[in-house]
Coordinates of C-alpha atoms in Angstrom, one line a residue:
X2 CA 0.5 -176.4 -29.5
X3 CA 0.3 -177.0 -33.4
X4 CA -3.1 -176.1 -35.2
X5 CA -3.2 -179.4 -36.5
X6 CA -2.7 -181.2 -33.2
X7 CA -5.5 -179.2 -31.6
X8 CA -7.7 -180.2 -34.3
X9 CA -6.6 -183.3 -33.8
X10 CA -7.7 -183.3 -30.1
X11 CA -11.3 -182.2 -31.5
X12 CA -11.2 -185.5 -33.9
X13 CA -10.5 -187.4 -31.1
X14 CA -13.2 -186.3 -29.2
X15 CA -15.9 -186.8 -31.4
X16 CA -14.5 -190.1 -32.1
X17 CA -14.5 -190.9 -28.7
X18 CA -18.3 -190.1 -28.5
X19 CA -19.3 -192.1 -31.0
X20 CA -17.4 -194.8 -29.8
X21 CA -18.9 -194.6 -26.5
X22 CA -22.3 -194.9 -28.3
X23 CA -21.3 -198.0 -30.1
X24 CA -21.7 -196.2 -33.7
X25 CA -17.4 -195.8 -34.1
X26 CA -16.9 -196.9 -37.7
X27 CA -13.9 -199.1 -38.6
X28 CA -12.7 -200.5 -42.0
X29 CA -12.2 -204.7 -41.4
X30 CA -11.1 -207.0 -43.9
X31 CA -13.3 -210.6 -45.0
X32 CA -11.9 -213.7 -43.5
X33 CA -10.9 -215.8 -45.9
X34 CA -13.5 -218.4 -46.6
X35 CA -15.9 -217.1 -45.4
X36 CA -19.7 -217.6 -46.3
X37 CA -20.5 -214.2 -47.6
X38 CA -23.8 -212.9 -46.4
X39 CA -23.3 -209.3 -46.3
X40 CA -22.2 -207.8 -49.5
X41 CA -24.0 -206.4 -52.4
X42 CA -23.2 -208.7 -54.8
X43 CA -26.4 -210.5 -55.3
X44 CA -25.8 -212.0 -58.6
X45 CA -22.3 -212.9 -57.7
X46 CA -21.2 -212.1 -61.2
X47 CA -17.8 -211.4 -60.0
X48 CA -16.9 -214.7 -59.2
X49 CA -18.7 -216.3 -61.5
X50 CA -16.3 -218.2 -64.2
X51 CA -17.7 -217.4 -67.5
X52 CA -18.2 -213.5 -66.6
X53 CA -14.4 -214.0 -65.5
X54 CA -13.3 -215.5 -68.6
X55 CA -15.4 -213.1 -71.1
X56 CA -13.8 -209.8 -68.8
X57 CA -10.7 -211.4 -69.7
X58 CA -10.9 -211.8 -72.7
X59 CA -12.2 -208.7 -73.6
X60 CA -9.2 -206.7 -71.6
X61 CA -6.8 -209.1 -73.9
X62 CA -9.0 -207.9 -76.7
X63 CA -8.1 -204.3 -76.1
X64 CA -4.6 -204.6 -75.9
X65 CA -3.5 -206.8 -78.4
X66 CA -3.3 -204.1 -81.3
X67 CA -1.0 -201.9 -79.5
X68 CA 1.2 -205.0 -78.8
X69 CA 0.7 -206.0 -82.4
X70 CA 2.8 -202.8 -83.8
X71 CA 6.0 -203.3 -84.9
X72 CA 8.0 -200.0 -83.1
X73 CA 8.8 -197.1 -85.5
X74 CA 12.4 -196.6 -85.7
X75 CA 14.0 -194.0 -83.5
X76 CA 15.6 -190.7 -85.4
X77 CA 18.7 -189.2 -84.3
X78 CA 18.6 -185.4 -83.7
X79 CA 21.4 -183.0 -83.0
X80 CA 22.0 -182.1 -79.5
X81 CA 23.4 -178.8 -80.4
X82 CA 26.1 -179.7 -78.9
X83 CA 27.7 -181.8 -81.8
X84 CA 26.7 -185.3 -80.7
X85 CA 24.3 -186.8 -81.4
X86 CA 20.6 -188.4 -79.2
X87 CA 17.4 -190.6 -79.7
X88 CA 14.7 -188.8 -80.1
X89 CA 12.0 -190.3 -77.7
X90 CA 8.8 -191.4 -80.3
X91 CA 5.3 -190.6 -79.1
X92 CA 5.4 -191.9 -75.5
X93 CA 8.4 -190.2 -74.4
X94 CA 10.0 -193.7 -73.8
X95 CA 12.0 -194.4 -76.7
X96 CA 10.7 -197.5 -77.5
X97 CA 8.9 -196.4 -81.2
X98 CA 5.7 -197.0 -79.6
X99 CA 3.0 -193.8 -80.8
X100 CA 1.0 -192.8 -77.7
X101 CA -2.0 -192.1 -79.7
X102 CA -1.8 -195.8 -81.0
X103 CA -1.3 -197.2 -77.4
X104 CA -4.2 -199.3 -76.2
X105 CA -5.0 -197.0 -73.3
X106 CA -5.8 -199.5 -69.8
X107 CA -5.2 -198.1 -66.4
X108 CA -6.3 -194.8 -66.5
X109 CA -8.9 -192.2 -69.1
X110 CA -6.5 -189.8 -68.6
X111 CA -8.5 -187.0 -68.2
X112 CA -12.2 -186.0 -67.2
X113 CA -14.5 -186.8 -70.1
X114 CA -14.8 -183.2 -71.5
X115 CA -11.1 -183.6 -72.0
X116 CA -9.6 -186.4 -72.8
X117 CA -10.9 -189.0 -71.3
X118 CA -13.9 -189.7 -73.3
X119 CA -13.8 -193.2 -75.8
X120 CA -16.1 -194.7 -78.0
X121 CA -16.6 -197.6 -75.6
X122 CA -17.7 -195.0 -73.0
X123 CA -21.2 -193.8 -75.4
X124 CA -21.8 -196.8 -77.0
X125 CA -22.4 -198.1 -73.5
X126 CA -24.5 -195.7 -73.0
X127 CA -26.6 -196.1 -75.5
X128 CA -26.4 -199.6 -75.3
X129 CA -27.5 -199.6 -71.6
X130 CA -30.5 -196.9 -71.7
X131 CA -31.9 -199.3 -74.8
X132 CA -31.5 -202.0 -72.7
X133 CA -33.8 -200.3 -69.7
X134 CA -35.9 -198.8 -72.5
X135 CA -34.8 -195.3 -71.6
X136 CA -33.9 -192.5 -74.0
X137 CA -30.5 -192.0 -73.1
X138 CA -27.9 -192.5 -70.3
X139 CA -25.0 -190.6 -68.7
X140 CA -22.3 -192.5 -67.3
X141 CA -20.7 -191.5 -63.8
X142 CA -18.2 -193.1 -61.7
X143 CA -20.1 -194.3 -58.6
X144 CA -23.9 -194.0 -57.8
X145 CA -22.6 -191.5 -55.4
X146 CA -21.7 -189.3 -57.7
X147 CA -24.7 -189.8 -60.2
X148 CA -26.8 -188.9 -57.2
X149 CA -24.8 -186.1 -56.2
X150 CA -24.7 -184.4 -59.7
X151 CA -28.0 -185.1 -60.5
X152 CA -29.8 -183.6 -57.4
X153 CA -27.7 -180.8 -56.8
X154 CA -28.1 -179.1 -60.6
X155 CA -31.5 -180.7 -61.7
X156 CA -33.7 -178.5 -59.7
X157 CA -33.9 -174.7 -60.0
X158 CA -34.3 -172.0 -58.2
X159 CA -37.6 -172.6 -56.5
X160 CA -38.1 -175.8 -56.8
X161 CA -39.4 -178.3 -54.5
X162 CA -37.6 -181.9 -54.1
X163 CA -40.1 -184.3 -52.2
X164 CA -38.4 -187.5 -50.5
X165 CA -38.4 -190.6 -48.9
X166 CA -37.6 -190.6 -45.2
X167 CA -35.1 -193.9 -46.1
X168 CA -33.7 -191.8 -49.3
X169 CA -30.0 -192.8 -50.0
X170 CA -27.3 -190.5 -48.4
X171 CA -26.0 -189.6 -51.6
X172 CA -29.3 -188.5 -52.2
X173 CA -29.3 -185.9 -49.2
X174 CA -25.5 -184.5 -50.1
X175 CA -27.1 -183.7 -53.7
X176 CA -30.2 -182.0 -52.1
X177 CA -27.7 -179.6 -49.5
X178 CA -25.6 -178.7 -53.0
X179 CA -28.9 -178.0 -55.2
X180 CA -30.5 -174.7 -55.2
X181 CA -34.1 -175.7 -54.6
X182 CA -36.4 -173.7 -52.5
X183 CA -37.8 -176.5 -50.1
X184 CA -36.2 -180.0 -49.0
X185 CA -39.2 -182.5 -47.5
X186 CA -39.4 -185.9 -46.9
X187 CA -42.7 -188.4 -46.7
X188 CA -43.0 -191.2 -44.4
X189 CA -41.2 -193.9 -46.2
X190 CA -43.6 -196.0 -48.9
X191 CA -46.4 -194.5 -47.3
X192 CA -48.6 -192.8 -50.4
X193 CA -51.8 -192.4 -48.5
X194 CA -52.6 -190.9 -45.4
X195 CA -54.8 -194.5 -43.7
X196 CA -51.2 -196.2 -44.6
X197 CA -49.5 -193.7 -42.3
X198 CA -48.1 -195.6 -39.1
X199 CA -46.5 -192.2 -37.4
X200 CA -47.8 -188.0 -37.3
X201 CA -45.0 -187.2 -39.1
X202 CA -43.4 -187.0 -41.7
X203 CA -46.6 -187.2 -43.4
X204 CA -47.8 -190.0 -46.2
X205 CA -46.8 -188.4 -50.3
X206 CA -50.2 -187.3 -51.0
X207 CA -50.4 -185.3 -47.7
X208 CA -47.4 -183.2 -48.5
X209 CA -48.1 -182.5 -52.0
X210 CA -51.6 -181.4 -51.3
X211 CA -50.0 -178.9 -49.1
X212 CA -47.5 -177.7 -51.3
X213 CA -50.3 -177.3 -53.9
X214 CA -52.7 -175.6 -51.3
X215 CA -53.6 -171.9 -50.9
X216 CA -51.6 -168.7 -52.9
X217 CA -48.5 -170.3 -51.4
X218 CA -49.2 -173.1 -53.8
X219 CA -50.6 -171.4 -56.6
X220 CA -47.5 -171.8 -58.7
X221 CA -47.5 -175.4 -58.1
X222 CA -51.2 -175.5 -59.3
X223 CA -50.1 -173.7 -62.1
X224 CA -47.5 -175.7 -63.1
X225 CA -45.1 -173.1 -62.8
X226 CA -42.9 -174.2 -59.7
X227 CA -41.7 -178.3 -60.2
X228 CA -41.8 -180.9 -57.5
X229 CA -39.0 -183.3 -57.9
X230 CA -39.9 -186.3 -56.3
X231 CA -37.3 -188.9 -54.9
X232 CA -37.5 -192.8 -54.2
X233 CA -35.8 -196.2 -54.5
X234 CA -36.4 -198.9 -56.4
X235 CA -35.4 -201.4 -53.2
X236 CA -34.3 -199.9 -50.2
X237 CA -30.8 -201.6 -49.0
X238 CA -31.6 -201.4 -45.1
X239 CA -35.0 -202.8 -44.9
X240 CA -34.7 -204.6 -48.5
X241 CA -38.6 -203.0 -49.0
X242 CA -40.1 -202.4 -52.3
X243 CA -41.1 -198.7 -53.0
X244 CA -44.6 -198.5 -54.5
X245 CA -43.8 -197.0 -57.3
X246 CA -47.1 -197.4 -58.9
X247 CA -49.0 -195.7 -56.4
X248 CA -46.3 -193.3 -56.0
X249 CA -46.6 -192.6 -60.0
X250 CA -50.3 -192.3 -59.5
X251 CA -50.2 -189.9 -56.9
X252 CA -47.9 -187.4 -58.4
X253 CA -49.8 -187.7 -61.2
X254 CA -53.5 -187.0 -59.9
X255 CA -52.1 -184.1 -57.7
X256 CA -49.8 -182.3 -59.9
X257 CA -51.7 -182.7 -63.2
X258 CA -49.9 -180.5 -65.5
X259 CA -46.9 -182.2 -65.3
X260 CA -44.6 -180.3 -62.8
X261 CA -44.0 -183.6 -61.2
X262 CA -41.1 -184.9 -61.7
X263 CA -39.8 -188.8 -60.2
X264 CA -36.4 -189.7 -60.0
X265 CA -36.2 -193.1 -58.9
X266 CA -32.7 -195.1 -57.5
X267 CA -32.4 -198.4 -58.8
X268 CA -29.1 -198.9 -57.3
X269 CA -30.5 -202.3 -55.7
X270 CA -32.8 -203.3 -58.1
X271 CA -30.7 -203.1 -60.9
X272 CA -30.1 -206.8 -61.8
X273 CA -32.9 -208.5 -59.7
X274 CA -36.4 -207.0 -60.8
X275 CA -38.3 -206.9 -64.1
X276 CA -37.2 -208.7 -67.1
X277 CA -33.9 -209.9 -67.2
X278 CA -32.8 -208.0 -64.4
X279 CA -34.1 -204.3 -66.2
X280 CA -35.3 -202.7 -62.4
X281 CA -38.3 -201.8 -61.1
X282 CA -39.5 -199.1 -63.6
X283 CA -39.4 -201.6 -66.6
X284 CA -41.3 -204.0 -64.5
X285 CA -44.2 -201.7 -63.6
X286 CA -44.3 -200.4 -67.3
X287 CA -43.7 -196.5 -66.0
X288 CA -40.8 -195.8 -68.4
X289 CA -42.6 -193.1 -69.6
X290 CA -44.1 -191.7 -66.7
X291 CA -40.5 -191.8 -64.7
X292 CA -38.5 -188.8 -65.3
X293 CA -35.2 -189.5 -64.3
X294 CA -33.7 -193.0 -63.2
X295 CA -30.2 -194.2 -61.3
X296 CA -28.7 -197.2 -62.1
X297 CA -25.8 -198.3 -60.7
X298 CA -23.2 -201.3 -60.8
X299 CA -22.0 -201.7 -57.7
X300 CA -24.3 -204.2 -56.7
X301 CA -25.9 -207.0 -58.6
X302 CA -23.9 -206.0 -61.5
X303 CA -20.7 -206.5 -59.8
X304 CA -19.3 -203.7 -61.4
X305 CA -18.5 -200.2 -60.4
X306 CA -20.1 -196.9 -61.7
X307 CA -23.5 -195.8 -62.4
X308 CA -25.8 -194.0 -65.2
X309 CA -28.6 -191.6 -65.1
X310 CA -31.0 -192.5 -67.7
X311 CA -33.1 -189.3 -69.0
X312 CA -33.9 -187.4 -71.9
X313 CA -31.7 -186.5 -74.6
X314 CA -31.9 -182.8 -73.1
X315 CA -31.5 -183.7 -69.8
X316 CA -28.3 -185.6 -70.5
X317 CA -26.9 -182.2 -72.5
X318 CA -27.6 -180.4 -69.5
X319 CA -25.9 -183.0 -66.8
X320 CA -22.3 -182.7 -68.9
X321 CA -23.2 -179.0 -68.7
X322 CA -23.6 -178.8 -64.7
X323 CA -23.1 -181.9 -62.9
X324 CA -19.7 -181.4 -61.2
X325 CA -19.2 -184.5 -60.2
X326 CA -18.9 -185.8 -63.9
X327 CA -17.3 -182.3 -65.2
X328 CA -14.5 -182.3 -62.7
X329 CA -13.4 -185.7 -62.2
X330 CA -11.3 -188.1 -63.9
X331 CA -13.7 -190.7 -66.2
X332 CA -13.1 -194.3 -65.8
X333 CA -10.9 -196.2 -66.7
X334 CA -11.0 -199.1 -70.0
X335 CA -10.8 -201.7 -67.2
X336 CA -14.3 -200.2 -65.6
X337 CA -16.1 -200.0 -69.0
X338 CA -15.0 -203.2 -69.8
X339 CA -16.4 -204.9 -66.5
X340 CA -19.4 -202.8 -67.4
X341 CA -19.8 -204.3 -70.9
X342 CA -19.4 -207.4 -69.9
X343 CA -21.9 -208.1 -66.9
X344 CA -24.5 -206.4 -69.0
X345 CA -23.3 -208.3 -72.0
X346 CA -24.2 -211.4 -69.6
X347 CA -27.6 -210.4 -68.4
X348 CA -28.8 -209.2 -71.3
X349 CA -28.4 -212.2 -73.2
X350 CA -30.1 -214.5 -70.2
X351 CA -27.0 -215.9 -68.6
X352 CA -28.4 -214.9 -65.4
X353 CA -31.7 -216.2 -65.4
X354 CA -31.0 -219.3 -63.5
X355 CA -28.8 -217.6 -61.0
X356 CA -32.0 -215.6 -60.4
X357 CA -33.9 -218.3 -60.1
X358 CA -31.5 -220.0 -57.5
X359 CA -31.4 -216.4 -55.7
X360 CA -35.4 -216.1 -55.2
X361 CA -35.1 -220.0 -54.3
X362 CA -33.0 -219.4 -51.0
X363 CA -34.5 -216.1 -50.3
X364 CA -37.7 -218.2 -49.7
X365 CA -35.8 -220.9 -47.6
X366 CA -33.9 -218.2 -45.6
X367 CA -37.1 -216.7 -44.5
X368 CA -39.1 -220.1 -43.6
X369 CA -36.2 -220.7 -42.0
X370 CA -35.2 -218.0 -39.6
X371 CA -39.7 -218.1 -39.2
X372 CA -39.3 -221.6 -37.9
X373 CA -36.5 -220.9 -35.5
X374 CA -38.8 -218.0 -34.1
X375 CA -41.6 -219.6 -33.8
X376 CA -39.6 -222.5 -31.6
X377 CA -38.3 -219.9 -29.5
X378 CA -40.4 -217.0 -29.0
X379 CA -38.4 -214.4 -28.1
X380 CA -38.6 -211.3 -26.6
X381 CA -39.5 -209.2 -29.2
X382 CA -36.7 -206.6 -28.2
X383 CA -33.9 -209.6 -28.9
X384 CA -35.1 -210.7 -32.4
X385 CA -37.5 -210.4 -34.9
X386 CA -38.3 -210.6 -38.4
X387 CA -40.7 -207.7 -40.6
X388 CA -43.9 -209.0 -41.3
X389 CA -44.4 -210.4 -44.8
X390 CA -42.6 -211.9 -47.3
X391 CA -39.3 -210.9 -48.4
X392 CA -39.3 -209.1 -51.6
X393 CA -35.6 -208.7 -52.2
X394 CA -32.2 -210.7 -51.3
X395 CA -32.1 -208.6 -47.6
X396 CA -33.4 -209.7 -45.0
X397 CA -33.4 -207.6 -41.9
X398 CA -33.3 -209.4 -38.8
X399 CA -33.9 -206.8 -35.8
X400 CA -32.0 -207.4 -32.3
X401 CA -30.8 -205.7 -29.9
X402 CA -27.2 -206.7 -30.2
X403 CA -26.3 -206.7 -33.4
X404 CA -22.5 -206.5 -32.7
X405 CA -23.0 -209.7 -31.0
X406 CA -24.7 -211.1 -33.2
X407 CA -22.7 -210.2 -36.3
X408 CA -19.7 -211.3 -34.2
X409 CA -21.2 -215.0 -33.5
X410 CA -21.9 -215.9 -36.3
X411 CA -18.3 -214.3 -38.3
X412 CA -16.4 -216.7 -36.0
X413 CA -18.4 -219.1 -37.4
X414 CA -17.4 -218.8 -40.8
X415 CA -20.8 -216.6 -41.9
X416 CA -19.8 -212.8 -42.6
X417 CA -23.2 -211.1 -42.0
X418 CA -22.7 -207.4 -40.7
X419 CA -24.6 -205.4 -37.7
X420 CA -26.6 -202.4 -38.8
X421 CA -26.8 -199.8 -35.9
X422 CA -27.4 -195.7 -35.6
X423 CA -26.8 -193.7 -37.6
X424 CA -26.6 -195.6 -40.5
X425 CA -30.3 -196.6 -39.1
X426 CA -32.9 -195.0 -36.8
X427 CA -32.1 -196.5 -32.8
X428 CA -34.3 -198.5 -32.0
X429 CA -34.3 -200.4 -35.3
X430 CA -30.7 -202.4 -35.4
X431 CA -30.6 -205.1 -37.4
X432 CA -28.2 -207.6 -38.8
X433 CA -28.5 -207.2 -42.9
X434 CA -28.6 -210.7 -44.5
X435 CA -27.6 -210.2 -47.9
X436 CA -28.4 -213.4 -50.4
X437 CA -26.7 -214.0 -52.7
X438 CA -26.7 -216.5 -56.4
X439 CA -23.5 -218.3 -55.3
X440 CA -24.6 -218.9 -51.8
X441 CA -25.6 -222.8 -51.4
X442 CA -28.8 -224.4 -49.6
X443 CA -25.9 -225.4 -47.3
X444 CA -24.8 -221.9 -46.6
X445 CA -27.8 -221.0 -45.6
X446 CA -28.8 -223.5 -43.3
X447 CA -25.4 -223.2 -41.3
X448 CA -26.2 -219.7 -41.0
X449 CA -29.9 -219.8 -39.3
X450 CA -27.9 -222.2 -37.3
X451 CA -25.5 -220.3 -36.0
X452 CA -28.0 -217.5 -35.6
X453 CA -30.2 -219.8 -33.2
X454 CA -26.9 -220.8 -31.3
X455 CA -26.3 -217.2 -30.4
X456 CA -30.1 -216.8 -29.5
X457 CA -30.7 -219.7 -26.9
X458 CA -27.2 -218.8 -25.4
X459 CA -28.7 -215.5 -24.0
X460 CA -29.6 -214.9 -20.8
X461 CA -32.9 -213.1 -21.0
X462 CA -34.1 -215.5 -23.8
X463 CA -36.8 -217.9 -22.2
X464 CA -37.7 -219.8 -25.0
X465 CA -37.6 -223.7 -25.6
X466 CA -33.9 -225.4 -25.6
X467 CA -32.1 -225.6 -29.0
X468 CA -33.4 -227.9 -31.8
X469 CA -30.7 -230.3 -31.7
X470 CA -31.9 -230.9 -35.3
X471 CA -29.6 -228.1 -36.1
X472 CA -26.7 -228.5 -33.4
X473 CA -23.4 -229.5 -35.6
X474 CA -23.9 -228.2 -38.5
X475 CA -20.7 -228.0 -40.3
X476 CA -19.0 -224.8 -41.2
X477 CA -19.7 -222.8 -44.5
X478 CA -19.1 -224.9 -47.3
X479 CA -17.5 -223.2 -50.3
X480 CA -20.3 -221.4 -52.7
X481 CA -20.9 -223.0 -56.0
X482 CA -20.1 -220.1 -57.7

């Protein structure tokens, strides 16, 4: 038997254990017209007309000087052979047009140490770290790979990274690639140890007071050994706000000479918090007491890629040892572009009233799915909400079948994804309710629907009969966005 088909036989095994656990990972397509409820778009910027028009725009922008140039005229060289062929100009396809002219659109063509670095690119930069009032920015092409290049060459031999339970996976591929001495994560958003709800891990304070304790410690009294210390902004399961305050605090009073350094990810709060959508950093005021912060566009922004804002320094360094920006191809015009233009649009204040619709229907959703519990009463086990108010656009709503639930309410016209292990502890599955600016009052209300439907129709729920109130509600209507 070939290698390959005995590995083969080992792939399918482990596949076959994980679908036998209910955790087998598929890609799926979105229905068309569908009510979207599940993606990461929260601003819906991408579908939004005027940030459709301006992207346009700008990409027509870009290439109208190279289409502008009237072709050079092709010289005839000697073939050596007595006749006589056209010299290909520039471009290599005889059509007069000079490469380095050419309005470059599909790809950089190169990694940014090489050719693929444009003015667009650094501009951007600086024009997004003045934006989040940070001293400069590195771009990368994914949040991935900002995480991944920052954690694995920021830290140095020795040093400590201290991080949330609930810390990004990106987060934890950086931390196996980086050379620090110790790896340790904190119960998540717990700061103190009388907020601890579990023995371990243990609250922040509690694990930096035992990294600074006895000789084994002593270089972290001293200042001499660096803690880096790693959080999110929002976290995308459990849409929970870190406590960056107290976490700032903490680090602070603990490691007072300054050998504590926070990175914070504000993949998910890029967009939504603080003024005009600058994250959670700008909103608490800590800009300067932050070390290192992630920004991506992926989510709110509607974009793709991702910048680390730090120091001046700090930036030399990441072009110096961050792999995953040394050694990959740098976008493309068409990213930058998208780029430019969603932050053109926040920046100015376009988005304010599609945040204000957003926090609108996050409010509703939650009264909503609150009122449908509290007529029901289930069984814990088969639904329920986290206590307290939603502070982002996800809403978690914990059940035991997720699947089933997810799958209810998609035929219903509702995409809304199931969240299960190992993506999240067992025991804690959850549909993700994503909100979103072009979702309608409408939307919403169909959905809770069809989420109570699939509630009274199982068997071990023993709670009151269906509110007809919301019986024939009509499918998703079409977003207003």
């Amino acid at each position: 038997m070939p290698a390959s088909d005995r590995l083969d036989k080992v792939y399918a095994a482990l596949l076959a254990r994980r679908e036998s656990k209910s955790q087998l990972r598929r890609l799926t397509l979105v229905p068309a017209g569908s009510a979207d409820f599940s993606s990461n778009a929260y601003l819906s910027l991408s579908t939004h007309p005027e940030v459709q028009a301006r992207y346009l725009s700008r990409i027509k922008a870009h290439l109208e000087p190279s289409t502008s140039q009237s072709p050079s005229p092709s010289r005839m060289i000697d073939a050596g052979d007595g006749s006589a062929t056209t010299k290909l100009n520039g471009n290599g396809n005889g059509n007069g047009k000079s490469q380095t002219h050419s309005a470059s659109l599909l790809g950089s063509g190169g990694s940014r140490l090489l050719d693929g670095n444009v003015s667009l690119a650094e501009s951007l930069e600086r024009d997004i770290a003045a934006f989040h009032r940070g001293p400069a920015g590195l771009l990368f092409n994914s949040g991935f790979d900002a995480n991944v290049g920052l954690f694995s060459c920021a830290p140095q031999p020795g040093d400590i990274i201290v991080y949330d339970e609930l810390i990004h996976a990106s987060v934890h591929d950086g931390m196996k690639l980086s050379r620090a001495e110790k790896k340790i994560a904190f119960a998540h958003n717990t700061v103190d140890p009388a907020e601890a709800q579990q023995q371990w891990p243990q609250s922040l304070s509690e694990v930096l007071s035992r990294l600074t304790d006895g000789e084994e410690g002593r270089l972290v009294r001293e200042g001499r050994k660096r803690i880096f210390i790693a959080v999110e902004g929002i976290y995308s399961m459990d849409g929970d706000v870190a406590p960056l305050k107290k976490v700032v605090e903490c680090v602070e009073r603990l490691l007072p000479r300054g050998n504590g350094l926070i990175i914070v990810d504000e993949a998910h709060s890029t967009g939504l918090l603080g003024s005009r959508g600058r994250g959670l950093v700008c909103q608490l005021g800590l800009e300067d007491r932050v070390w290192a912060r992630v920004h991506t566009f992926g989510k709110a922004m509607s974009c793709s890629g991702a910048i680390i804002l730090c120091s001046h320094i700090t930036r030399s360094y990441l072009i110096n040892y961050a792999r995953s920006l040394i050694y990959t191809t740098a976008m493309p015009f068409t990213s930058l572009a998208s780029i430019k233009t969603a932050y053109d649009f926040i920046a100015n204040g376009h988005s304010e009233p599609l945040l204000r619709h957003l926090w609108s229907l996050i409010s509703q959703t939650n009264e909503l799915l609150l009122m449908m519990l509290e007529r029901h009463r289930p069984d814990r086990n088969l639904m329920h909400l986290a206590p307290g108010k939603p502070r982002s656009p996800i809403i978690p709503l914990f059940t035991s079948d997720p699947r089933g639930l997810a799958q209810h309410c998609q035929r219903r016209g509702f995409m809304l994804r199931p969240i299960v292990a190992p993506t999240v502890p067992v025991g804690s599955e959850r549909v993700r309710i994503c909100l979103h600016a072009g979702n309608s009052v409408d939307e919403v209300e169909g959905l809770v629907s069809a989420i109570e439907g699939w509630l009274v129709a199982q068997p071990t729920h023993q709670g009151q009969f269906f509110d007809n109130a919301l019986i024939g509600q009509p499918g998703p209507p079409k977003s207003r966005l």
